[in-house]
Amino acid sequence: MHFIAPLKNDETCVVKSAPFVMDILACQWKDQAAQRMRTGDRWQNQKDRETALMFTAPEGNDISPTSIRYHFKELVTEIGVPSCRGHDLRHTFAVLFLQNRDDVKTVQTNLGHAAADFTLDVSGMSPGG
C-alpha cells in the first residue's frame, strides 16, 4: 500500500508502508467506523477512505496540533526520552535506516528530500560530518 502525501513545495510524495503498519491502520479504520456509527449525524469527517482523516477527535473533526504535541510530550516523558519533538522522528528514521544499510536513495525518497546529499547531511551520516 502506498500513501500520497503533500509536501511543503506543493508536490506529492508517495510513501510505501510496511505490512504491519497497514494492519494497524486497518484496525484504526474499523475502530473509526464504529465510532462513526455511535456518533451518527454529529460525525464531521469524510466517510470515504480516499479523503477521510485517519485519526480524529471523538466526533470526527481534526485533532488540534496543540493536543498532538501535548500527548506526544506525555508519551516521550513516560518512556524516559529527553526532550523530543515529533519532527525529530524523521531524523531518527533516517539515521536508523541508514545505519541498517538501507539504500540512501530509498531513505531520501521516503523523506521527500530533493537530494541524497541533503538526506545524509541532516541525518549526520555524511562522510565529512
PDB file of N, CA and C in Angstrom, residues 5-110:
ATOM      1  N   ALA A   5       1.327  11.877   0.016  1.00  0.00           N
ATOM      2  CA  ALA A   5       1.270  12.977   0.968  1.00  0.00           C
ATOM      3  C   ALA A   5       1.739  14.265   0.307  1.00  0.00           C
ATOM      4  N   PRO A   6       1.069  15.384   0.595  1.00  0.00           N
ATOM      5  CA  PRO A   6       1.527  16.654   0.032  1.00  0.00           C
ATOM      6  C   PRO A   6       2.799  17.127   0.744  1.00  0.00           C
ATOM      7  N   LEU A   7       3.685  17.710  -0.004  1.00  0.00           N
ATOM      8  CA  LEU A   7       4.908  18.269   0.565  1.00  0.00           C
ATOM      9  C   LEU A   7       4.762  19.776   0.674  1.00  0.00           C
ATOM     10  N   LYS A   8       5.688  20.408   1.369  1.00  0.00           N
ATOM     11  CA  LYS A   8       5.582  21.852   1.534  1.00  0.00           C
ATOM     12  C   LYS A   8       5.826  22.608   0.227  1.00  0.00           C
ATOM     13  N   ASN A   9       6.386  21.952  -0.791  1.00  0.00           N
ATOM     14  CA  ASN A   9       6.580  22.607  -2.086  1.00  0.00           C
ATOM     15  C   ASN A   9       5.436  22.296  -3.057  1.00  0.00           C
ATOM     16  N   ASP A  10       4.308  21.836  -2.521  1.00  0.00           N
ATOM     17  CA  ASP A  10       3.090  21.503  -3.286  1.00  0.00           C
ATOM     18  C   ASP A  10       3.241  20.317  -4.222  1.00  0.00           C
ATOM     19  N   GLU A  11       4.346  19.584  -4.101  1.00  0.00           N
ATOM     20  CA  GLU A  11       4.482  18.338  -4.850  1.00  0.00           C
ATOM     21  C   GLU A  11       3.944  17.223  -3.969  1.00  0.00           C
ATOM     22  N   THR A  12       3.845  16.026  -4.509  1.00  0.00           N
ATOM     23  CA  THR A  12       3.376  14.907  -3.703  1.00  0.00           C
ATOM     24  C   THR A  12       4.502  13.916  -3.484  1.00  0.00           C
ATOM     25  N   CYS A  13       4.406  13.197  -2.398  1.00  0.00           N
ATOM     26  CA  CYS A  13       5.394  12.189  -2.032  1.00  0.00           C
ATOM     27  C   CYS A  13       4.645  10.878  -1.818  1.00  0.00           C
ATOM     28  N   VAL A  14       5.067   9.833  -2.488  1.00  0.00           N
ATOM     29  CA  VAL A  14       4.456   8.526  -2.318  1.00  0.00           C
ATOM     30  C   VAL A  14       5.283   7.750  -1.305  1.00  0.00           C
ATOM     31  N   VAL A  15       4.636   7.271  -0.259  1.00  0.00           N
ATOM     32  CA  VAL A  15       5.321   6.544   0.799  1.00  0.00           C
ATOM     33  C   VAL A  15       4.789   5.120   0.844  1.00  0.00           C
ATOM     34  N   LYS A  16       5.681   4.164   0.719  1.00  0.00           N
ATOM     35  CA  LYS A  16       5.305   2.759   0.802  1.00  0.00           C
ATOM     36  C   LYS A  16       5.377   2.336   2.260  1.00  0.00           C
ATOM     37  N   SER A  17       4.290   1.792   2.777  1.00  0.00           N
ATOM     38  CA  SER A  17       4.239   1.396   4.181  1.00  0.00           C
ATOM     39  C   SER A  17       4.438  -0.101   4.338  1.00  0.00           C
ATOM     40  N   ALA A  18       5.063  -0.460   5.450  1.00  0.00           N
ATOM     41  CA  ALA A  18       5.282  -1.867   5.769  1.00  0.00           C
ATOM     42  C   ALA A  18       3.945  -2.548   6.046  1.00  0.00           C
ATOM     43  N   PRO A  19       3.831  -3.846   5.780  1.00  0.00           N
ATOM     44  CA  PRO A  19       2.573  -4.569   6.007  1.00  0.00           C
ATOM     45  C   PRO A  19       2.031  -4.435   7.437  1.00  0.00           C
ATOM     46  N   PHE A  20       2.915  -4.451   8.457  1.00  0.00           N
ATOM     47  CA  PHE A  20       2.409  -4.342   9.829  1.00  0.00           C
ATOM     48  C   PHE A  20       1.783  -2.968  10.084  1.00  0.00           C
ATOM     49  N   VAL A  21       2.304  -1.936   9.416  1.00  0.00           N
ATOM     50  CA  VAL A  21       1.711  -0.599   9.545  1.00  0.00           C
ATOM     51  C   VAL A  21       0.316  -0.604   8.922  1.00  0.00           C
ATOM     52  N   MET A  22       0.196  -1.258   7.781  1.00  0.00           N
ATOM     53  CA  MET A  22      -1.108  -1.320   7.112  1.00  0.00           C
ATOM     54  C   MET A  22      -2.111  -2.080   7.975  1.00  0.00           C
ATOM     55  N   ASP A  23      -1.668  -3.110   8.695  1.00  0.00           N
ATOM     56  CA  ASP A  23      -2.560  -3.842   9.612  1.00  0.00           C
ATOM     57  C   ASP A  23      -3.054  -2.932  10.732  1.00  0.00           C
ATOM     58  N   ILE A  24      -2.153  -2.126  11.277  1.00  0.00           N
ATOM     59  CA  ILE A  24      -2.528  -1.179  12.331  1.00  0.00           C
ATOM     60  C   ILE A  24      -3.536  -0.164  11.800  1.00  0.00           C
ATOM     61  N   LEU A  25      -3.290   0.348  10.607  1.00  0.00           N
ATOM     62  CA  LEU A  25      -4.200   1.334  10.026  1.00  0.00           C
ATOM     63  C   LEU A  25      -5.561   0.713   9.692  1.00  0.00           C
ATOM     64  N   ALA A  26      -5.575  -0.545   9.285  1.00  0.00           N
ATOM     65  CA  ALA A  26      -6.850  -1.233   9.018  1.00  0.00           C
ATOM     66  C   ALA A  26      -7.666  -1.349  10.310  1.00  0.00           C
ATOM     67  N   CYS A  27      -7.006  -1.659  11.422  1.00  0.00           N
ATOM     68  CA  CYS A  27      -7.704  -1.720  12.720  1.00  0.00           C
ATOM     69  C   CYS A  27      -8.230  -0.342  13.102  1.00  0.00           C
ATOM     70  N   GLN A  28      -7.424   0.693  12.856  1.00  0.00           N
ATOM     71  CA  GLN A  28      -7.860   2.057  13.159  1.00  0.00           C
ATOM     72  C   GLN A  28      -9.091   2.420  12.329  1.00  0.00           C
ATOM     73  N   TRP A  29      -9.100   2.034  11.060  1.00  0.00           N
ATOM     74  CA  TRP A  29     -10.235   2.335  10.181  1.00  0.00           C
ATOM     75  C   TRP A  29     -11.502   1.652  10.712  1.00  0.00           C
ATOM     76  N   LYS A  30     -11.388   0.405  11.164  1.00  0.00           N
ATOM     77  CA  LYS A  30     -12.543  -0.313  11.737  1.00  0.00           C
ATOM     78  C   LYS A  30     -13.023   0.355  13.014  1.00  0.00           C
ATOM     79  N   ASP A  31     -12.070   0.725  13.888  1.00  0.00           N
ATOM     80  CA  ASP A  31     -12.437   1.423  15.129  1.00  0.00           C
ATOM     81  C   ASP A  31     -13.129   2.741  14.822  1.00  0.00           C
ATOM     82  N   GLN A  32     -12.623   3.448  13.821  1.00  0.00           N
ATOM     83  CA  GLN A  32     -13.217   4.732  13.455  1.00  0.00           C
ATOM     84  C   GLN A  32     -14.619   4.538  12.878  1.00  0.00           C
ATOM     85  N   ALA A  33     -14.820   3.468  12.124  1.00  0.00           N
ATOM     86  CA  ALA A  33     -16.158   3.186  11.575  1.00  0.00           C
ATOM     87  C   ALA A  33     -17.149   2.948  12.706  1.00  0.00           C
ATOM     88  N   ALA A  34     -16.726   2.236  13.747  1.00  0.00           N
ATOM     89  CA  ALA A  34     -17.593   2.009  14.908  1.00  0.00           C
ATOM     90  C   ALA A  34     -17.891   3.330  15.616  1.00  0.00           C
ATOM     91  N   GLN A  35     -16.877   4.176  15.756  1.00  0.00           N
ATOM     92  CA  GLN A  35     -17.072   5.495  16.372  1.00  0.00           C
ATOM     93  C   GLN A  35     -18.042   6.331  15.541  1.00  0.00           C
ATOM     94  N   ARG A  36     -17.902   6.249  14.218  1.00  0.00           N
ATOM     95  CA  ARG A  36     -18.783   6.992  13.307  1.00  0.00           C
ATOM     96  C   ARG A  36     -20.229   6.549  13.489  1.00  0.00           C
ATOM     97  N   MET A  37     -20.442   5.254  13.669  1.00  0.00           N
ATOM     98  CA  MET A  37     -21.799   4.729  13.883  1.00  0.00           C
ATOM     99  C   MET A  37     -22.366   5.238  15.202  1.00  0.00           C
ATOM    100  N   ARG A  38     -21.554   5.234  16.256  1.00  0.00           N
ATOM    101  CA  ARG A  38     -22.017   5.721  17.566  1.00  0.00           C
ATOM    102  C   ARG A  38     -22.333   7.215  17.527  1.00  0.00           C
ATOM    103  N   THR A  39     -21.555   7.961  16.765  1.00  0.00           N
ATOM    104  CA  THR A  39     -21.698   9.415  16.719  1.00  0.00           C
ATOM    105  C   THR A  39     -22.875   9.849  15.848  1.00  0.00           C
ATOM    106  N   GLY A  40     -23.175   9.056  14.828  1.00  0.00           N
ATOM    107  CA  GLY A  40     -24.319   9.355  13.961  1.00  0.00           C
ATOM    108  C   GLY A  40     -24.144  10.648  13.188  1.00  0.00           C
ATOM    109  N   ASP A  41     -25.193  11.486  13.186  1.00  0.00           N
ATOM    110  CA  ASP A  41     -25.202  12.720  12.397  1.00  0.00           C
ATOM    111  C   ASP A  41     -24.187  13.763  12.866  1.00  0.00           C
ATOM    112  N   ARG A  42     -23.666  13.593  14.054  1.00  0.00           N
ATOM    113  CA  ARG A  42     -22.686  14.558  14.567  1.00  0.00           C
ATOM    114  C   ARG A  42     -21.287  14.334  13.974  1.00  0.00           C
ATOM    115  N   TRP A  43     -21.081  13.198  13.268  1.00  0.00           N
ATOM    116  CA  TRP A  43     -19.771  12.878  12.696  1.00  0.00           C
ATOM    117  C   TRP A  43     -19.367  13.946  11.684  1.00  0.00           C
ATOM    118  N   GLN A  44     -18.152  14.488  11.815  1.00  0.00           N
ATOM    119  CA  GLN A  44     -17.715  15.612  10.983  1.00  0.00           C
ATOM    120  C   GLN A  44     -16.680  15.256   9.927  1.00  0.00           C
ATOM    121  N   ASN A  45     -16.209  14.027   9.905  1.00  0.00           N
ATOM    122  CA  ASN A  45     -15.157  13.621   8.979  1.00  0.00           C
ATOM    123  C   ASN A  45     -15.779  13.019   7.718  1.00  0.00           C
ATOM    124  N   GLN A  46     -15.017  12.993   6.643  1.00  0.00           N
ATOM    125  CA  GLN A  46     -15.448  12.311   5.428  1.00  0.00           C
ATOM    126  C   GLN A  46     -15.620  10.828   5.725  1.00  0.00           C
ATOM    127  N   LYS A  47     -16.453  10.163   4.962  1.00  0.00           N
ATOM    128  CA  LYS A  47     -16.673   8.737   5.193  1.00  0.00           C
ATOM    129  C   LYS A  47     -15.911   7.864   4.204  1.00  0.00           C
ATOM    130  N   ASP A  48     -15.411   8.458   3.132  1.00  0.00           N
ATOM    131  CA  ASP A  48     -14.722   7.621   2.152  1.00  0.00           C
ATOM    132  C   ASP A  48     -13.221   7.609   2.435  1.00  0.00           C
ATOM    133  N   ARG A  49     -12.612   6.465   2.236  1.00  0.00           N
ATOM    134  CA  ARG A  49     -11.212   6.235   2.612  1.00  0.00           C
ATOM    135  C   ARG A  49     -10.227   7.162   1.917  1.00  0.00           C
ATOM    136  N   GLU A  50     -10.559   7.618   0.738  1.00  0.00           N
ATOM    137  CA  GLU A  50      -9.621   8.442  -0.024  1.00  0.00           C
ATOM    138  C   GLU A  50      -9.462   9.842   0.547  1.00  0.00           C
ATOM    139  N   THR A  51     -10.503  10.364   1.203  1.00  0.00           N
ATOM    140  CA  THR A  51     -10.430  11.739   1.691  1.00  0.00           C
ATOM    141  C   THR A  51     -10.573  11.862   3.208  1.00  0.00           C
ATOM    142  N   ALA A  52     -10.849  10.767   3.894  1.00  0.00           N
ATOM    143  CA  ALA A  52     -11.075  10.819   5.337  1.00  0.00           C
ATOM    144  C   ALA A  52      -9.774  10.978   6.106  1.00  0.00           C
ATOM    145  N   LEU A  53      -9.879  11.632   7.248  1.00  0.00           N
ATOM    146  CA  LEU A  53      -8.749  11.696   8.177  1.00  0.00           C
ATOM    147  C   LEU A  53      -8.656  10.349   8.878  1.00  0.00           C
ATOM    148  N   MET A  54      -7.458   9.857   9.093  1.00  0.00           N
ATOM    149  CA  MET A  54      -7.284   8.557   9.744  1.00  0.00           C
ATOM    150  C   MET A  54      -7.426   8.664  11.253  1.00  0.00           C
ATOM    151  N   PHE A  55      -6.942   9.756  11.822  1.00  0.00           N
ATOM    152  CA  PHE A  55      -7.008   9.953  13.269  1.00  0.00           C
ATOM    153  C   PHE A  55      -7.770  11.238  13.539  1.00  0.00           C
ATOM    154  N   THR A  56      -8.803  11.141  14.351  1.00  0.00           N
ATOM    155  CA  THR A  56      -9.675  12.284  14.593  1.00  0.00           C
ATOM    156  C   THR A  56     -10.027  12.403  16.074  1.00  0.00           C
ATOM    157  N   ALA A  57     -10.621  13.529  16.402  1.00  0.00           N
ATOM    158  CA  ALA A  57     -11.236  13.718  17.714  1.00  0.00           C
ATOM    159  C   ALA A  57     -12.511  12.858  17.729  1.00  0.00           C
ATOM    160  N   PRO A  58     -13.157  12.690  18.889  1.00  0.00           N
ATOM    161  CA  PRO A  58     -14.302  11.770  19.007  1.00  0.00           C
ATOM    162  C   PRO A  58     -15.457  11.969  18.011  1.00  0.00           C
ATOM    163  N   GLU A  59     -15.668  13.182  17.540  1.00  0.00           N
ATOM    164  CA  GLU A  59     -16.777  13.390  16.596  1.00  0.00           C
ATOM    165  C   GLU A  59     -16.302  13.532  15.155  1.00  0.00           C
ATOM    166  N   GLY A  60     -15.071  13.101  14.882  1.00  0.00           N
ATOM    167  CA  GLY A  60     -14.576  13.073  13.511  1.00  0.00           C
ATOM    168  C   GLY A  60     -13.864  14.327  13.060  1.00  0.00           C
ATOM    169  N   ASN A  61     -13.787  15.333  13.901  1.00  0.00           N
ATOM    170  CA  ASN A  61     -13.110  16.564  13.496  1.00  0.00           C
ATOM    171  C   ASN A  61     -11.597  16.448  13.721  1.00  0.00           C
ATOM    172  N   ASP A  62     -10.877  17.430  13.195  1.00  0.00           N
ATOM    173  CA  ASP A  62      -9.417  17.446  13.320  1.00  0.00           C
ATOM    174  C   ASP A  62      -8.984  17.411  14.775  1.00  0.00           C
ATOM    175  N   ILE A  63      -7.863  16.769  15.016  1.00  0.00           N
ATOM    176  CA  ILE A  63      -7.225  16.832  16.326  1.00  0.00           C
ATOM    177  C   ILE A  63      -6.307  18.059  16.285  1.00  0.00           C
ATOM    178  N   SER A  64      -6.381  18.884  17.291  1.00  0.00           N
ATOM    179  CA  SER A  64      -5.579  20.114  17.268  1.00  0.00           C
ATOM    180  C   SER A  64      -4.094  19.784  17.392  1.00  0.00           C
ATOM    181  N   PRO A  65      -3.250  20.534  16.691  1.00  0.00           N
ATOM    182  CA  PRO A  65      -1.802  20.328  16.806  1.00  0.00           C
ATOM    183  C   PRO A  65      -1.326  20.462  18.254  1.00  0.00           C
ATOM    184  N   THR A  66      -1.931  21.356  19.018  1.00  0.00           N
ATOM    185  CA  THR A  66      -1.556  21.522  20.423  1.00  0.00           C
ATOM    186  C   THR A  66      -1.814  20.242  21.194  1.00  0.00           C
ATOM    187  N   SER A  67      -2.941  19.602  20.935  1.00  0.00           N
ATOM    188  CA  SER A  67      -3.279  18.348  21.600  1.00  0.00           C
ATOM    189  C   SER A  67      -2.295  17.240  21.221  1.00  0.00           C
ATOM    190  N   ILE A  68      -1.939  17.188  19.959  1.00  0.00           N
ATOM    191  CA  ILE A  68      -0.981  16.178  19.495  1.00  0.00           C
ATOM    192  C   ILE A  68       0.365  16.385  20.176  1.00  0.00           C
ATOM    193  N   ARG A  69       0.840  17.637  20.211  1.00  0.00           N
ATOM    194  CA  ARG A  69       2.123  17.925  20.871  1.00  0.00           C
ATOM    195  C   ARG A  69       2.069  17.544  22.345  1.00  0.00           C
ATOM    196  N   TYR A  70       0.972  17.870  23.016  1.00  0.00           N
ATOM    197  CA  TYR A  70       0.813  17.568  24.442  1.00  0.00           C
ATOM    198  C   TYR A  70       0.916  16.060  24.693  1.00  0.00           C
ATOM    199  N   HIS A  71       0.151  15.274  23.936  1.00  0.00           N
ATOM    200  CA  HIS A  71       0.153  13.824  24.127  1.00  0.00           C
ATOM    201  C   HIS A  71       1.486  13.199  23.722  1.00  0.00           C
ATOM    202  N   PHE A  72       2.102  13.723  22.681  1.00  0.00           N
ATOM    203  CA  PHE A  72       3.420  13.230  22.273  1.00  0.00           C
ATOM    204  C   PHE A  72       4.422  13.470  23.394  1.00  0.00           C
ATOM    205  N   LYS A  73       4.417  14.673  23.969  1.00  0.00           N
ATOM    206  CA  LYS A  73       5.338  15.000  25.063  1.00  0.00           C
ATOM    207  C   LYS A  73       5.089  14.091  26.268  1.00  0.00           C
ATOM    208  N   GLU A  74       3.822  13.794  26.561  1.00  0.00           N
ATOM    209  CA  GLU A  74       3.494  12.872  27.655  1.00  0.00           C
ATOM    210  C   GLU A  74       4.098  11.486  27.410  1.00  0.00           C
ATOM    211  N   LEU A  75       3.924  10.976  26.187  1.00  0.00           N
ATOM    212  CA  LEU A  75       4.454   9.651  25.848  1.00  0.00           C
ATOM    213  C   LEU A  75       5.973   9.621  25.925  1.00  0.00           C
ATOM    214  N   VAL A  76       6.602  10.656  25.399  1.00  0.00           N
ATOM    215  CA  VAL A  76       8.059  10.731  25.408  1.00  0.00           C
ATOM    216  C   VAL A  76       8.572  10.748  26.847  1.00  0.00           C
ATOM    217  N   THR A  77       7.925  11.531  27.692  1.00  0.00           N
ATOM    218  CA  THR A  77       8.315  11.597  29.104  1.00  0.00           C
ATOM    219  C   THR A  77       8.108  10.247  29.780  1.00  0.00           C
ATOM    220  N   GLU A  78       6.986   9.603  29.476  1.00  0.00           N
ATOM    221  CA  GLU A  78       6.654   8.306  30.075  1.00  0.00           C
ATOM    222  C   GLU A  78       7.706   7.235  29.782  1.00  0.00           C
ATOM    223  N   ILE A  79       8.271   7.255  28.571  1.00  0.00           N
ATOM    224  CA  ILE A  79       9.266   6.241  28.223  1.00  0.00           C
ATOM    225  C   ILE A  79      10.693   6.684  28.561  1.00  0.00           C
ATOM    226  N   GLY A  80      10.822   7.874  29.165  1.00  0.00           N
ATOM    227  CA  GLY A  80      12.122   8.319  29.647  1.00  0.00           C
ATOM    228  C   GLY A  80      13.036   8.923  28.611  1.00  0.00           C
ATOM    229  N   VAL A  81      12.465   9.414  27.510  1.00  0.00           N
ATOM    230  CA  VAL A  81      13.275  10.054  26.478  1.00  0.00           C
ATOM    231  C   VAL A  81      13.379  11.543  26.816  1.00  0.00           C
ATOM    232  N   PRO A  82      14.583  12.105  26.711  1.00  0.00           N
ATOM    233  CA  PRO A  82      14.692  13.547  26.966  1.00  0.00           C
ATOM    234  C   PRO A  82      13.895  14.334  25.920  1.00  0.00           C
ATOM    235  N   SER A  83      13.845  15.596  26.082  1.00  0.00           N
ATOM    236  CA  SER A  83      13.071  16.472  25.201  1.00  0.00           C
ATOM    237  C   SER A  83      13.165  16.027  23.739  1.00  0.00           C
ATOM    238  N   CYS A  84      12.019  15.859  23.115  1.00  0.00           N
ATOM    239  CA  CYS A  84      11.956  15.349  21.749  1.00  0.00           C
ATOM    240  C   CYS A  84      10.728  15.941  21.062  1.00  0.00           C
ATOM    241  N   ARG A  85      10.896  16.357  19.819  1.00  0.00           N
ATOM    242  CA  ARG A  85       9.774  16.872  19.034  1.00  0.00           C
ATOM    243  C   ARG A  85       9.335  15.808  18.029  1.00  0.00           C
ATOM    244  N   GLY A  86       8.126  15.930  17.549  1.00  0.00           N
ATOM    245  CA  GLY A  86       7.638  14.990  16.537  1.00  0.00           C
ATOM    246  C   GLY A  86       8.540  14.976  15.313  1.00  0.00           C
ATOM    247  N   HIS A  87       9.036  16.142  14.926  1.00  0.00           N
ATOM    248  CA  HIS A  87       9.893  16.233  13.741  1.00  0.00           C
ATOM    249  C   HIS A  87      11.200  15.466  13.931  1.00  0.00           C
ATOM    250  N   ASP A  88      11.637  15.333  15.184  1.00  0.00           N
ATOM    251  CA  ASP A  88      12.861  14.573  15.459  1.00  0.00           C
ATOM    252  C   ASP A  88      12.731  13.115  15.014  1.00  0.00           C
ATOM    253  N   LEU A  89      11.500  12.623  14.929  1.00  0.00           N
ATOM    254  CA  LEU A  89      11.280  11.243  14.483  1.00  0.00           C
ATOM    255  C   LEU A  89      11.726  11.043  13.042  1.00  0.00           C
ATOM    256  N   ARG A  90      11.633  12.090  12.224  1.00  0.00           N
ATOM    257  CA  ARG A  90      12.115  11.999  10.832  1.00  0.00           C
ATOM    258  C   ARG A  90      13.617  11.732  10.813  1.00  0.00           C
ATOM    259  N   HIS A  91      14.345  12.462  11.661  1.00  0.00           N
ATOM    260  CA  HIS A  91      15.795  12.294  11.709  1.00  0.00           C
ATOM    261  C   HIS A  91      16.152  10.905  12.253  1.00  0.00           C
ATOM    262  N   THR A  92      15.414  10.471  13.269  1.00  0.00           N
ATOM    263  CA  THR A  92      15.645   9.134  13.829  1.00  0.00           C
ATOM    264  C   THR A  92      15.407   8.072  12.764  1.00  0.00           C
ATOM    265  N   PHE A  93      14.326   8.224  12.004  1.00  0.00           N
ATOM    266  CA  PHE A  93      14.028   7.309  10.901  1.00  0.00           C
ATOM    267  C   PHE A  93      15.214   7.227   9.944  1.00  0.00           C
ATOM    268  N   ALA A  94      15.710   8.389   9.527  1.00  0.00           N
ATOM    269  CA  ALA A  94      16.811   8.420   8.563  1.00  0.00           C
ATOM    270  C   ALA A  94      18.051   7.741   9.123  1.00  0.00           C
ATOM    271  N   VAL A  95      18.409   8.087  10.345  1.00  0.00           N
ATOM    272  CA  VAL A  95      19.614   7.513  10.956  1.00  0.00           C
ATOM    273  C   VAL A  95      19.498   5.995  11.077  1.00  0.00           C
ATOM    274  N   LEU A  96      18.356   5.522  11.603  1.00  0.00           N
ATOM    275  CA  LEU A  96      18.199   4.075  11.800  1.00  0.00           C
ATOM    276  C   LEU A  96      18.236   3.307  10.486  1.00  0.00           C
ATOM    277  N   PHE A  97      17.574   3.823   9.472  1.00  0.00           N
ATOM    278  CA  PHE A  97      17.562   3.125   8.190  1.00  0.00           C
ATOM    279  C   PHE A  97      18.941   3.145   7.537  1.00  0.00           C
ATOM    280  N   LEU A  98      19.626   4.264   7.644  1.00  0.00           N
ATOM    281  CA  LEU A  98      20.967   4.328   7.059  1.00  0.00           C
ATOM    282  C   LEU A  98      21.953   3.465   7.843  1.00  0.00           C
ATOM    283  N   GLN A  99      21.839   3.431   9.167  1.00  0.00           N
ATOM    284  CA  GLN A  99      22.705   2.572   9.975  1.00  0.00           C
ATOM    285  C   GLN A  99      22.483   1.099   9.656  1.00  0.00           C
ATOM    286  N   ASN A 100      21.246   0.759   9.267  1.00  0.00           N
ATOM    287  CA  ASN A 100      20.940  -0.622   8.903  1.00  0.00           C
ATOM    288  C   ASN A 100      21.211  -0.888   7.426  1.00  0.00           C
ATOM    289  N   ARG A 101      21.975   0.001   6.829  1.00  0.00           N
ATOM    290  CA  ARG A 101      22.428  -0.136   5.454  1.00  0.00           C
ATOM    291  C   ARG A 101      21.314  -0.110   4.414  1.00  0.00           C
ATOM    292  N   ASP A 102      20.236   0.602   4.730  1.00  0.00           N
ATOM    293  CA  ASP A 102      19.209   0.809   3.715  1.00  0.00           C
ATOM    294  C   ASP A 102      19.786   1.758   2.664  1.00  0.00           C
ATOM    295  N   ASP A 103      19.325   1.641   1.470  1.00  0.00           N
ATOM    296  CA  ASP A 103      19.799   2.465   0.371  1.00  0.00           C
ATOM    297  C   ASP A 103      19.459   3.934   0.628  1.00  0.00           C
ATOM    298  N   VAL A 104      20.453   4.809   0.518  1.00  0.00           N
ATOM    299  CA  VAL A 104      20.242   6.236   0.790  1.00  0.00           C
ATOM    300  C   VAL A 104      19.191   6.833  -0.145  1.00  0.00           C
ATOM    301  N   LYS A 105      19.112   6.332  -1.362  1.00  0.00           N
ATOM    302  CA  LYS A 105      18.127   6.844  -2.319  1.00  0.00           C
ATOM    303  C   LYS A 105      16.707   6.527  -1.840  1.00  0.00           C
ATOM    304  N   THR A 106      16.505   5.353  -1.255  1.00  0.00           N
ATOM    305  CA  THR A 106      15.198   4.977  -0.713  1.00  0.00           C
ATOM    306  C   THR A 106      14.835   5.875   0.461  1.00  0.00           C
ATOM    307  N   VAL A 107      15.791   6.099   1.362  1.00  0.00           N
ATOM    308  CA  VAL A 107      15.545   6.967   2.517  1.00  0.00           C
ATOM    309  C   VAL A 107      15.240   8.382   2.031  1.00  0.00           C
ATOM    310  N   GLN A 108      16.008   8.864   1.084  1.00  0.00           N
ATOM    311  CA  GLN A 108      15.790  10.192   0.508  1.00  0.00           C
ATOM    312  C   GLN A 108      14.370  10.318  -0.031  1.00  0.00           C
ATOM    313  N   THR A 109      13.935   9.323  -0.796  1.00  0.00           N
ATOM    314  CA  THR A 109      12.594   9.344  -1.378  1.00  0.00           C
ATOM    315  C   THR A 109      11.522   9.315  -0.295  1.00  0.00           C
ATOM    316  N   ASN A 110      11.699   8.450   0.707  1.00  0.00           N
ATOM    317  CA  ASN A 110      10.710   8.354   1.783  1.00  0.00           C
ATOM    318  C   ASN A 110      10.589   9.647   2.574  1.00  0.00           C
TER     319      ASN A 110
END
